[in-house]
Coordinates of C-alpha atoms in Angstrom, one line a residue:
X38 CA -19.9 1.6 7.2
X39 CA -16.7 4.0 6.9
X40 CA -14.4 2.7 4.8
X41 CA -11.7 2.6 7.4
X42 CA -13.7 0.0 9.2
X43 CA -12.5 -3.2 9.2
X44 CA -15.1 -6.3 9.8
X45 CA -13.4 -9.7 9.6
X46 CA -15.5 -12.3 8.3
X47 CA -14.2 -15.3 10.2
X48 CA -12.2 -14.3 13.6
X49 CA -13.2 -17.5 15.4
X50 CA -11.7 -19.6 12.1
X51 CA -8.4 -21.7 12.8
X52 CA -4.8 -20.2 11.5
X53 CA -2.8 -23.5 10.9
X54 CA 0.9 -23.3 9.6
X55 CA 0.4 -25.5 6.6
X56 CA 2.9 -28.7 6.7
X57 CA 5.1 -28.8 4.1
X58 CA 3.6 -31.7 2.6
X59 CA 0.8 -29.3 2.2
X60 CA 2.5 -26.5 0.8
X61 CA 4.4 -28.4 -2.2
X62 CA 0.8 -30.0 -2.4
X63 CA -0.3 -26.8 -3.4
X64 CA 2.8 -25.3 -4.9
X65 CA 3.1 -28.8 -7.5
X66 CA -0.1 -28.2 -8.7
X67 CA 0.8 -25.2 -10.5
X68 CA 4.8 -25.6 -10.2
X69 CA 5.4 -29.3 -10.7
X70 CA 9.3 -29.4 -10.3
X71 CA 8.9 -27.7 -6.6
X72 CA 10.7 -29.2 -4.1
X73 CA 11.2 -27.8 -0.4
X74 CA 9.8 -25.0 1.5
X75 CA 12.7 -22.7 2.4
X76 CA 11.2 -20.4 4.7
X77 CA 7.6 -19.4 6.1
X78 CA 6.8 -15.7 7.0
X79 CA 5.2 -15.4 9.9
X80 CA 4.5 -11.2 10.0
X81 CA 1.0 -11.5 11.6
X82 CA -0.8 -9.9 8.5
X83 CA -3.7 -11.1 6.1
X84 CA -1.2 -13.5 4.5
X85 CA 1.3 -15.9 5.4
X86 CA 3.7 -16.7 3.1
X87 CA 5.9 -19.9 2.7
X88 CA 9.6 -19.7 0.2
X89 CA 10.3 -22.6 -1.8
X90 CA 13.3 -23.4 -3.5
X91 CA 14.0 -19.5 -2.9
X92 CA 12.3 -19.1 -6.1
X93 CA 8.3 -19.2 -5.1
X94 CA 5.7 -17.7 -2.9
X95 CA 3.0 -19.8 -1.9
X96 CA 0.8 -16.7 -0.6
X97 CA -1.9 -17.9 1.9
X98 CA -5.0 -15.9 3.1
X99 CA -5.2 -16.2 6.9
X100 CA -9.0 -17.2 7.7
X101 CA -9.3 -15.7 10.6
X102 CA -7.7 -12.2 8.7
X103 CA -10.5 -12.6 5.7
X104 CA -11.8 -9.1 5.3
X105 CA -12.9 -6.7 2.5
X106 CA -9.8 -4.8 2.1
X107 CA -7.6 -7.8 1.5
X108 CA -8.2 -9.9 -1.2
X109 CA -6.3 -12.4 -2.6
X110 CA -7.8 -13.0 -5.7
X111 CA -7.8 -9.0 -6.4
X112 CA -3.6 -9.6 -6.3
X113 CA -4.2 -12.0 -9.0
X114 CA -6.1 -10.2 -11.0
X115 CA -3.9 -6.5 -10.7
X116 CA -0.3 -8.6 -11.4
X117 CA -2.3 -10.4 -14.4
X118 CA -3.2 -6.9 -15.8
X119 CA 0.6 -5.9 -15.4
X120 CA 1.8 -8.9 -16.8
X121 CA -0.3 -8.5 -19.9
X122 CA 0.1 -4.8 -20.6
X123 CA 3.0 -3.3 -18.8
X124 CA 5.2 -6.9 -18.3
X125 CA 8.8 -5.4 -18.3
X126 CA 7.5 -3.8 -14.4
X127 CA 9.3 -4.7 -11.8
X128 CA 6.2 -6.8 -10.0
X129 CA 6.1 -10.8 -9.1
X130 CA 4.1 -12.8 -11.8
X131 CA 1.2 -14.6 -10.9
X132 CA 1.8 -18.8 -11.6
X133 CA -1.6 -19.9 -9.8
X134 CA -4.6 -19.0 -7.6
X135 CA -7.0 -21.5 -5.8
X136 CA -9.5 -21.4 -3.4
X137 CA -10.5 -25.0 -2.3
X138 CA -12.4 -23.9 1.0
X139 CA -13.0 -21.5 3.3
X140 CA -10.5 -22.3 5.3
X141 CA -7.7 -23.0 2.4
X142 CA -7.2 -20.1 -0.6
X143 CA -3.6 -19.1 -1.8
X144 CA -1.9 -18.0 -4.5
X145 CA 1.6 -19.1 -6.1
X146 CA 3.9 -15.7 -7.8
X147 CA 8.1 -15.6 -8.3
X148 CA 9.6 -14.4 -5.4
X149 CA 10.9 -10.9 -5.6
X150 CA 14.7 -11.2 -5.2
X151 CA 16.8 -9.1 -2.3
X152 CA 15.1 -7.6 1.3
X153 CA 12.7 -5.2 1.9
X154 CA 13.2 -1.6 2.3
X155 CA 12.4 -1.5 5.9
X156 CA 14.8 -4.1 6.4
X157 CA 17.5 -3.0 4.5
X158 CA 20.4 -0.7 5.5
X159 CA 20.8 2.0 3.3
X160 CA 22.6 5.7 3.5
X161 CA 20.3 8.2 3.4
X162 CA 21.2 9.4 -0.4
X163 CA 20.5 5.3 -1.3
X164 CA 17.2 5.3 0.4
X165 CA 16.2 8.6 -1.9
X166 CA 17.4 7.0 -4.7
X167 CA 15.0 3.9 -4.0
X168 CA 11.9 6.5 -3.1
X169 CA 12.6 7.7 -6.4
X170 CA 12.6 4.7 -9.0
X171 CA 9.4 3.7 -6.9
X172 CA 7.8 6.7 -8.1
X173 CA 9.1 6.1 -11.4
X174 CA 7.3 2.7 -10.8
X175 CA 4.4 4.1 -9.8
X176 CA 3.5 6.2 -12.5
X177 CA 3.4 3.1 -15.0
X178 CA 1.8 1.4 -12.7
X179 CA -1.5 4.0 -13.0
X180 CA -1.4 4.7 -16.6
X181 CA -2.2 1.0 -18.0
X182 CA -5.6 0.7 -19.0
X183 CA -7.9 1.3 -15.8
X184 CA -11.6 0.1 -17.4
X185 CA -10.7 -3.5 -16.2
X186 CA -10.0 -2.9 -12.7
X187 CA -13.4 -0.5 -13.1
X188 CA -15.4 -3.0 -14.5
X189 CA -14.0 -5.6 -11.8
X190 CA -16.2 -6.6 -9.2
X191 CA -13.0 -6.9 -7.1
X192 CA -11.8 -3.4 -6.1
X193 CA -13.4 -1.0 -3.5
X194 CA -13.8 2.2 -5.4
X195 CA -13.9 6.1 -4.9
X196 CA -16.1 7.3 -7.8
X197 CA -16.2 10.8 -7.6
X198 CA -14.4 13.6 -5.9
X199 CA -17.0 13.3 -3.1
X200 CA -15.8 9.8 -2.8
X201 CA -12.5 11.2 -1.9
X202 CA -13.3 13.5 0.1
X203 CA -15.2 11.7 2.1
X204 CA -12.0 9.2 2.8
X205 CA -9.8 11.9 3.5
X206 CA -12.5 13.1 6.5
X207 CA -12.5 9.9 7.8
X208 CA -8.7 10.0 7.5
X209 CA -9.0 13.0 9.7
X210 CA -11.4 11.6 12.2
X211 CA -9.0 8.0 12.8
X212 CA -6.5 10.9 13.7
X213 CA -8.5 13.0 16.0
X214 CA -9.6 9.7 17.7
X215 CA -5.3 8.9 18.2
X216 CA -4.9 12.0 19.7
X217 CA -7.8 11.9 22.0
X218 CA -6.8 8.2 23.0
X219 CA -3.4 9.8 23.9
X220 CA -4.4 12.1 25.7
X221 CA -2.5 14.8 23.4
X222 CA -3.0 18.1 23.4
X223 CA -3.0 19.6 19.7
X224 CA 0.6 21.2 19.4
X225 CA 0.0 23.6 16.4
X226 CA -1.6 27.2 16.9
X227 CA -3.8 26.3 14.0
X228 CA -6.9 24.8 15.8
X229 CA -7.1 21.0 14.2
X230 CA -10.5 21.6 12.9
X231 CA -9.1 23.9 11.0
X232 CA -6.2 22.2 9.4
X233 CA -9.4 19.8 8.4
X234 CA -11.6 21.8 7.2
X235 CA -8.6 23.8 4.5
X236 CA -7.4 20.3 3.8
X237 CA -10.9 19.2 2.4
X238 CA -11.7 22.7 0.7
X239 CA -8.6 22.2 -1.3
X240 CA -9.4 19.5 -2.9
X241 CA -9.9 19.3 -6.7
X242 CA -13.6 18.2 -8.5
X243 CA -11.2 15.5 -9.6
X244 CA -11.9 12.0 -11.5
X245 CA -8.0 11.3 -11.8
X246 CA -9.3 7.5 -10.2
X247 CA -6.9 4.7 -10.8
X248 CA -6.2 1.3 -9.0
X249 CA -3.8 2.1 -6.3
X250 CA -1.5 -0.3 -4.9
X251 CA -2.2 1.4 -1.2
X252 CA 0.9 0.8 0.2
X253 CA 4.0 0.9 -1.7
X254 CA 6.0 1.8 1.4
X255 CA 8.9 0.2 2.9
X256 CA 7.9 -3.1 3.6
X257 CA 6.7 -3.7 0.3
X258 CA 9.6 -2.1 -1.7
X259 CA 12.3 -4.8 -2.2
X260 CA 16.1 -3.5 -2.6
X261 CA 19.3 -5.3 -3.6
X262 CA 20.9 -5.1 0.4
X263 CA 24.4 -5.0 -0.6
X264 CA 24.2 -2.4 -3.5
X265 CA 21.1 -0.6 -2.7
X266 CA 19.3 -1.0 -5.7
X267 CA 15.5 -1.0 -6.4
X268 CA 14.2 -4.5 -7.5
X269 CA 10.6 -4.3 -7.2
X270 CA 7.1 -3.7 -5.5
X271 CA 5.2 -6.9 -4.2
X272 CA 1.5 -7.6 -2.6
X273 CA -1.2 -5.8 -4.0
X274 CA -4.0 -7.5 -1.7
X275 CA -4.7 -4.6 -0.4
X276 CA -5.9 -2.8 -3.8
X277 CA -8.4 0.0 -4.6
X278 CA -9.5 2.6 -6.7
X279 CA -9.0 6.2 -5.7
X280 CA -6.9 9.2 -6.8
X281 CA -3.0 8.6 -7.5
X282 CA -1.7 10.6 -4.7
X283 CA -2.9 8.1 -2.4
X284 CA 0.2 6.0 -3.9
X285 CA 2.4 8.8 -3.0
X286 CA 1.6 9.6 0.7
X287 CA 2.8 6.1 1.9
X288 CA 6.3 8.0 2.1
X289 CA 4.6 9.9 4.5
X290 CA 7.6 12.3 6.2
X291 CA 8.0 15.5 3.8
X292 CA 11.5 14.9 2.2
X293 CA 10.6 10.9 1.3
X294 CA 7.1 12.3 -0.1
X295 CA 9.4 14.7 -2.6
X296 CA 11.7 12.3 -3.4
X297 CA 8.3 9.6 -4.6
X298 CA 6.6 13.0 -6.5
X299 CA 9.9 13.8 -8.5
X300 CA 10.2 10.1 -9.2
X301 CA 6.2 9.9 -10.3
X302 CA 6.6 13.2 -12.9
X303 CA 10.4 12.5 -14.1
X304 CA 9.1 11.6 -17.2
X305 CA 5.7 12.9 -17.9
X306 CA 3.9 16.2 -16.2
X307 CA 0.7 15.9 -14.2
X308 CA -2.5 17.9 -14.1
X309 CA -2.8 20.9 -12.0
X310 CA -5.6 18.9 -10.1
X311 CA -3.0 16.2 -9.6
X312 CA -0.9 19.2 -7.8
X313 CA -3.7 20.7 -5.7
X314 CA -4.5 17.1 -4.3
X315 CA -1.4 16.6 -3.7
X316 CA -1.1 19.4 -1.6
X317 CA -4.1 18.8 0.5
X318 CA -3.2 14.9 0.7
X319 CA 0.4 16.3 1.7
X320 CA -1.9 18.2 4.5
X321 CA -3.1 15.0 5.9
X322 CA 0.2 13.0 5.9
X323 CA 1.6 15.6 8.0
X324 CA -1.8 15.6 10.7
X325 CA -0.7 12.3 10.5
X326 CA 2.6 11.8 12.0
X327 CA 1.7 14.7 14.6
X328 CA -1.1 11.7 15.7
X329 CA 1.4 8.8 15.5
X330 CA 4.9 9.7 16.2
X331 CA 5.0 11.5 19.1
X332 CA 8.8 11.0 19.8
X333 CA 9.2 13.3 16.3
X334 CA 6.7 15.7 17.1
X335 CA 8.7 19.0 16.7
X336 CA 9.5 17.3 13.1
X337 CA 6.0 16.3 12.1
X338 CA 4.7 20.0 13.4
X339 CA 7.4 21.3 10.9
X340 CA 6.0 19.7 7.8
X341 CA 2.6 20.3 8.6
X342 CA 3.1 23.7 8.8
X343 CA 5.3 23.6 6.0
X344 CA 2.5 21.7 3.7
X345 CA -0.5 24.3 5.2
X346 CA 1.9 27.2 3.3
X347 CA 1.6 25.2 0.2
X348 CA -1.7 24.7 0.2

């Protein structure tokens, strides 16, 4: 199976709202004092979330939405690592996990003050700013101790640079799919199996592997609305092991990927194989938004030819 392939365990299972008797049912077991559910989040992901007392997150895994790459459980287990080695990071804590059926799994963290990033409006130097301290965030992030999350039974892994490779062609075959689906011609005079095939022969013999949050990216970045400033990163469901840059490339247009790589090595260099993946990654992000946003097209041509110099 390709690891972008998604198989959903369940689809048929029911998707109840819980009732709030319910929730605090859940929540009390682990938060005694709780008292009222003060909002439910209904984005249509994996999850569904319920707020209570504006100081919790009951987090509950949708059945219907159970699938590999989601995992609640693997949450608790990356913010337990955090809070034992790294715990001044700006990341919810973990105060209980259950799974009491099929149907009913959850787990209860602090709720990360302020609004998302893609909900937030901020001025274009703020919105740097923020793309920067999550780099900063980042690199923490993938230097605690990684033979846990290795060892762990939890977390789909690339092994080898093979391994990443062979993610980053599948990458490039989702893409070629959009484009055919679209009906697009390819609007760079660089023949699109070329771009692939000097994207792939860039890549390092790396084993840089670390456990990757997968998408630290404006929905998941939380920011004071008023002032601007970065408060934290939240839901690491989505986990897996593979090379750092895959962190990085969430900030996927070329100036926001810049500001995340001179957050991530503000305080400490990186390998040159770090650099040369990040160049070919850098590749693929740019094929990327050529496939998905067409209304930006003359932009997204820009970077990619931009990145193929680099590489």
């Amino acid at each position: 199976m390709s690891m972008l392939t998604e198989y959903y365990f369940q689809p048929d299972a029911p998707d109840p709202v819980l009732s709030e008797a319910e929730v605090l049912r859940c929540v009390r077991s682990f938060v005694p004092s709780a008292k009222a559910v003060t909002a439910v989040d209904e984005s249509g992901g994996e999850a569904r979330t319920y707020t209570v007392d504006e100081a919790y997150i009951l987090k509950v895994q949708r059945p219907q939405q159970l699938r590999v790459s989601t995992s609640l459980a693997r949450e608790v287990f990356f913010l337990n690592q955090l809070a034992a080695t790294a715990p001044d990071l700006s990341v919810p804590r973990v105060l209980g996990y259950a799974c009491e059926t099929n149907l009913l799994e959850y787990n209860i963290q602090t709720r990360m003050p302020g609004v998302a990033l893609a909900n937030a409006t901020l001025t274009p130097e703020r919105r740097q700013q923020v793309i920067f301290r999550v780099g900063q965030l980042l690199r923490r992030l993938h230097g605690i101790a990684q033979k846990p999350f290795h060892d762990s039974a939890h977390f789909p892994a690339d092994r080898t640079a093979a391994d990443f490779g062979a993610r980053l062609a599948d990458y490039f075959e989702v893409l070629a799919r959009r484009l055919k689906t679209d009906r697009r011609a390819w609007p760079v005079d660089i023949a699109f199996e070329t771009v692939r095939e000097r994207a792939l022969a860039a890549l390092p013999d790396s084993n840089e592997f670390v456990a990757l949050h997968s998408n630290p990216g404006p929905p998941h970045c939380f920011v004071d609305p008023d002032t601007g400033r970065f408060n934290g990163l939240i839901d690491f469901g989505d986990a897996y092991i593979s090379h750092p840059v895959l962190d990085l490339w969430r900030w996927r247009w070329r100036s926001e990927m810049s500001a995340a790589l001179a957050g991530y090595i503000a305080d400490a260099p990186v390998s040159a194989g770090f650099m040369q993946a990040w160049k070919a990654v850098s590749v693929v992000a740019a094929v990327m938004l050529v496939a998905f946003f067409p209304a930006r097209e003359s932009e997204a041509v820009a970077d990619l030819k931009r990145a193929l110099v680099d590489l």
